[in-house]
mmCIF file of C-alpha atoms in Angstrom:
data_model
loop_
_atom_site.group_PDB
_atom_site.id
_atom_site.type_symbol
_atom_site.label_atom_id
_atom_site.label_comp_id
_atom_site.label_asym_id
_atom_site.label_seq_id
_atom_site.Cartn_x
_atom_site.Cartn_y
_atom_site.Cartn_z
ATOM 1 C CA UNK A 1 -26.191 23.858 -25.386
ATOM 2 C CA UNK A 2 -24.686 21.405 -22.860
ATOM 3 C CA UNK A 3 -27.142 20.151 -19.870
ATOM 4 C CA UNK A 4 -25.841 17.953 -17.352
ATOM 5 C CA UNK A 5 -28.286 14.951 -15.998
ATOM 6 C CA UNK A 6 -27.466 14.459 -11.519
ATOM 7 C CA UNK A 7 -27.871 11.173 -10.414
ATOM 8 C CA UNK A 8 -28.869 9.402 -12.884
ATOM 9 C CA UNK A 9 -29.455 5.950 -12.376
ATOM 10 C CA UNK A 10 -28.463 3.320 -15.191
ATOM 11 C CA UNK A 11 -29.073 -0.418 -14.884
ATOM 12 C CA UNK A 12 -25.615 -1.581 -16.162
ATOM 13 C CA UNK A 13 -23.946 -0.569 -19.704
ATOM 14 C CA UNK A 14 -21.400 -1.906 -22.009
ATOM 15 C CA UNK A 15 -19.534 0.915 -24.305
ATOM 16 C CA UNK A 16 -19.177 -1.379 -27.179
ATOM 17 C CA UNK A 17 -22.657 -2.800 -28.009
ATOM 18 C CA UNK A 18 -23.998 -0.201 -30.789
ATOM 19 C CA UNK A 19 -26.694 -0.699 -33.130
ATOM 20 C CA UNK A 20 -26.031 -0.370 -37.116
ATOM 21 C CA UNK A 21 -28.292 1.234 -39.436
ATOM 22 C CA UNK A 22 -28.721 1.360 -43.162
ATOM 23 C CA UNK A 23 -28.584 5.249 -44.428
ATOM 24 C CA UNK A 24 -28.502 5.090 -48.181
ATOM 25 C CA UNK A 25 -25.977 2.583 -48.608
ATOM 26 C CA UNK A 26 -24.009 4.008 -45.690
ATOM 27 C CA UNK A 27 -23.793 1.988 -42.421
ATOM 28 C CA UNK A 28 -24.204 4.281 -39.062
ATOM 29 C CA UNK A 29 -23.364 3.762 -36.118
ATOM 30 C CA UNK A 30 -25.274 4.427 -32.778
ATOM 31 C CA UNK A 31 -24.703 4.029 -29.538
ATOM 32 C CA UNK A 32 -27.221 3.744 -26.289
ATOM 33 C CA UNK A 33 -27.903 4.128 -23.218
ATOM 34 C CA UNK A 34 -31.405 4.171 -20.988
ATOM 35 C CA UNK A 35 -31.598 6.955 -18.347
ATOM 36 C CA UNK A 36 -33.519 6.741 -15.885
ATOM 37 C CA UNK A 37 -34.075 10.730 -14.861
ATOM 38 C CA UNK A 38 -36.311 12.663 -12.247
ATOM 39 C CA UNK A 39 -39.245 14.129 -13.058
ATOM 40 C CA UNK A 40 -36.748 17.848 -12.963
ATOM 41 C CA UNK A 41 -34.651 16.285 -15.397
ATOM 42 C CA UNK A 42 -37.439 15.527 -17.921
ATOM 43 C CA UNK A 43 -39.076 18.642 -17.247
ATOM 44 C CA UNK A 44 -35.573 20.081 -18.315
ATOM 45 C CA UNK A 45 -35.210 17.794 -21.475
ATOM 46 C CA UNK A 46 -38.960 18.419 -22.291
ATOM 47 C CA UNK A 47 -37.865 22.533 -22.888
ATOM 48 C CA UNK A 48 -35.702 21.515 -25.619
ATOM 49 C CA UNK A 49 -37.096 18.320 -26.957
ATOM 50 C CA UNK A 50 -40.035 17.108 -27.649
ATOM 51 C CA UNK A 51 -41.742 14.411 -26.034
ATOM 52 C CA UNK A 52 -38.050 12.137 -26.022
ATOM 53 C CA UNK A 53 -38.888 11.261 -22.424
ATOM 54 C CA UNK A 54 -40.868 8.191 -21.767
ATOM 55 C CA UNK A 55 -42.673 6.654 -18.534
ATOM 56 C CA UNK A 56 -42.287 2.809 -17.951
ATOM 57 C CA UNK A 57 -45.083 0.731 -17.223
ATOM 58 C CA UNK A 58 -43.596 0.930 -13.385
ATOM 59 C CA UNK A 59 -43.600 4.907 -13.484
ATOM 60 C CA UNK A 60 -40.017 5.714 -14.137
ATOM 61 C CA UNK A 61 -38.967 8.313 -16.973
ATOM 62 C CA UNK A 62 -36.831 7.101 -19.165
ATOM 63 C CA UNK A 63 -34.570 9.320 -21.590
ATOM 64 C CA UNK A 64 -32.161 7.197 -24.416
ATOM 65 C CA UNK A 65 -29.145 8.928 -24.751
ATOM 66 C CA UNK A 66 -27.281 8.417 -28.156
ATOM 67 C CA UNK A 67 -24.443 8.932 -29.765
ATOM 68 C CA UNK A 68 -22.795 8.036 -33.116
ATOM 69 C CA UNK A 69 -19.700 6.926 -31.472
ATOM 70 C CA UNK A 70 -19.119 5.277 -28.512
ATOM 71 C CA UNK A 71 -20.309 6.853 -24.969
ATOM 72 C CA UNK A 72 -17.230 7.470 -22.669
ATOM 73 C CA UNK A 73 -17.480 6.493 -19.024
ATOM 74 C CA UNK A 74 -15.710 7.723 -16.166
ATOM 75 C CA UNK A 75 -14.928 6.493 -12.574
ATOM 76 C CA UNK A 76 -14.804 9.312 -9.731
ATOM 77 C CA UNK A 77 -10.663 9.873 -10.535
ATOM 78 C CA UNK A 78 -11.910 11.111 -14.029
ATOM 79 C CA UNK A 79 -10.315 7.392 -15.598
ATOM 80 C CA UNK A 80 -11.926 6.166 -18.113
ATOM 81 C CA UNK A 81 -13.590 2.838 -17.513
ATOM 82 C CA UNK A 82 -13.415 0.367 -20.900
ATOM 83 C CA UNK A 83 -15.113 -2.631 -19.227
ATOM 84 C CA UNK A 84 -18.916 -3.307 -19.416
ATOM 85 C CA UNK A 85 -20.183 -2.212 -16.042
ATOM 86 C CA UNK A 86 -22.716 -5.185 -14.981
ATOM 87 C CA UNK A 87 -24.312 -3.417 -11.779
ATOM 88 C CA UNK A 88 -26.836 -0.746 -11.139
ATOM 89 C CA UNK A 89 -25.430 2.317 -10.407
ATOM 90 C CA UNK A 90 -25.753 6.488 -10.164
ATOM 91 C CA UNK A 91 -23.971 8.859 -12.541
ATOM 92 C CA UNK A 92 -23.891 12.440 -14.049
ATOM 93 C CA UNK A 93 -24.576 12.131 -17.859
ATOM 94 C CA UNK A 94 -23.665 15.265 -20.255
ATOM 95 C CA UNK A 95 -26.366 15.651 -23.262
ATOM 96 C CA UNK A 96 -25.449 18.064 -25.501
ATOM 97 C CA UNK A 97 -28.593 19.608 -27.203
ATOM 98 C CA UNK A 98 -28.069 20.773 -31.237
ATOM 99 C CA UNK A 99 -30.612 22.503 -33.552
ATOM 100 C CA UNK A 100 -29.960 22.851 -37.338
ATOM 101 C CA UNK A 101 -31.713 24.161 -40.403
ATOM 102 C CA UNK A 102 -32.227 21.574 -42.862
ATOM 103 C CA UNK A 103 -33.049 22.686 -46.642
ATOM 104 C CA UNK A 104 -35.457 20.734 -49.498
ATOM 105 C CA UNK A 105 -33.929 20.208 -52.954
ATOM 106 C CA UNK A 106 -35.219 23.826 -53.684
ATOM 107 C CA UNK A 107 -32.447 25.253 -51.030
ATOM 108 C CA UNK A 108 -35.432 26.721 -49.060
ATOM 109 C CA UNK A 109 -34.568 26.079 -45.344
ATOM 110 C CA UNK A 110 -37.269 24.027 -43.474
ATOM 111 C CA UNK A 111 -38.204 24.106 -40.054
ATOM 112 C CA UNK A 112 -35.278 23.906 -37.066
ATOM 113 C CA UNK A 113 -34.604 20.545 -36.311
ATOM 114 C CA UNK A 114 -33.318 19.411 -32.856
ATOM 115 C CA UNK A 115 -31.306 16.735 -31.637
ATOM 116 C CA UNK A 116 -29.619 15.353 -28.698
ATOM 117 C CA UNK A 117 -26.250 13.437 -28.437
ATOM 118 C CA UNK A 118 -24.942 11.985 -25.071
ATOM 119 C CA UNK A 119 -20.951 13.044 -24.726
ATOM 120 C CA UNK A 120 -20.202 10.767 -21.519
ATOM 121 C CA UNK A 121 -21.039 9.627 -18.396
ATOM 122 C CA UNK A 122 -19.453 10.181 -15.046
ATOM 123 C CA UNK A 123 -19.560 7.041 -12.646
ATOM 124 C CA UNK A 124 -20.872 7.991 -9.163
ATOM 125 C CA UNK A 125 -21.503 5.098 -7.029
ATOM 126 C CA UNK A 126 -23.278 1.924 -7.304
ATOM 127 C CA UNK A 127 -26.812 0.752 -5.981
ATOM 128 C CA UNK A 128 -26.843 -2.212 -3.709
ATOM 129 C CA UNK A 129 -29.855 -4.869 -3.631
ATOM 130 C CA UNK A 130 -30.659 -3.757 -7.623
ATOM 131 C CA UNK A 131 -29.962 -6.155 -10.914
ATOM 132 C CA UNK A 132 -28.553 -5.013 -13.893
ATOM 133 C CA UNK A 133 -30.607 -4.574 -17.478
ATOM 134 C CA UNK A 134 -27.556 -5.251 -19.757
ATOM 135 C CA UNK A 135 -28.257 -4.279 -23.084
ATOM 136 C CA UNK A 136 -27.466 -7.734 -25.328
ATOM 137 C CA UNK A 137 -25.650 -7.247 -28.651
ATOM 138 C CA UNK A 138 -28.222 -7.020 -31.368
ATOM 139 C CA UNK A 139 -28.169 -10.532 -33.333
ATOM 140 C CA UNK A 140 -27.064 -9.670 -36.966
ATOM 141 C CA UNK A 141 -25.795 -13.079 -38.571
ATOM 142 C CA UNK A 142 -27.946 -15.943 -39.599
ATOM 143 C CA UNK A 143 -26.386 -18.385 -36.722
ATOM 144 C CA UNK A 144 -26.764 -15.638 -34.235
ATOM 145 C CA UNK A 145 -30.785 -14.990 -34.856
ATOM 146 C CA UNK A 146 -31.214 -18.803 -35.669
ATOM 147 C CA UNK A 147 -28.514 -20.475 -34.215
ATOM 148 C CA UNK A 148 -28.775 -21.869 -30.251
ATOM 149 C CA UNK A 149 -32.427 -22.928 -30.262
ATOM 150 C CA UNK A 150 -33.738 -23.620 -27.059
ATOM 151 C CA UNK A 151 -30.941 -22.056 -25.131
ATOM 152 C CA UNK A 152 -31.548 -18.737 -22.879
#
């Protein structure tokens, strides 16, 4: 099932920062973005999954949106924007929402499992008077997490 988040509002995003995990040998990918939804919109996500919506310590819900590969954007002429977007700004966010049946090594099927996976985002408008929360680039060499001491 496809839900569409309105008017989102996401404090700046760049397409290419992804985090990489470990899965048996096999690196994965994953992509990220914080959403900051209305209370509808986590009442919405809350129907299908479980307690994925969080409240900041200044009262905003906050809903990650991931994907495996990277998260399209797209300006109002339906172009797609490559360029990290450095400003605060207001956009419709598609979530797709996937259940599946995962077996043990017996082949007995377990309880439904499901998942969400964010398929793009559609650029509304910006927000004036409002900094950006870029998501860095995860340090993952030795002179990245030890290199630089001292600077900010």
């Amino acid at each position: 099932m496809k839900i569409i988040l309105r008017k989102v509002k996401i404090y700046g995003f760049d397409p290419k920062i992804c985090r990489n995990f470990d899965n048996g040998g096999k690196i994965i990918k994953q992509y990220s973005i914080p959403l900051y939804v209305s209370e509808e919109d986590k009442k919405l996500i809350d129907t299908y999954l479980f307690d994925k919506v969080s409240k900041t310590q200044d009262g905003d819900f906050i809903f990650y949106g991931k994907s495996k590969q990277p998260i399209p954007v797209f300006d109002q002429e339906k172009k797609r924007i490559e360029a990290p977007i450095n400003k605060v700004f207001i956009a419709d966010v598609s979530i797709l929402i996937n259940e599946f049946t995962p077996k043990n090594e017996y082949g007995e099927e377990l309880e439904p499992v499901r998942y969400s996976r964010c398929l793009g985002i559609h650029y509304i408008s910006d927000i004036e008077n409002e900094k950006p929360k870029i998501q860095s680039k995860e340090p993952e060499t030795f002179d990245e997490i030890f290199g630089g001491e001292g600077e900010h």
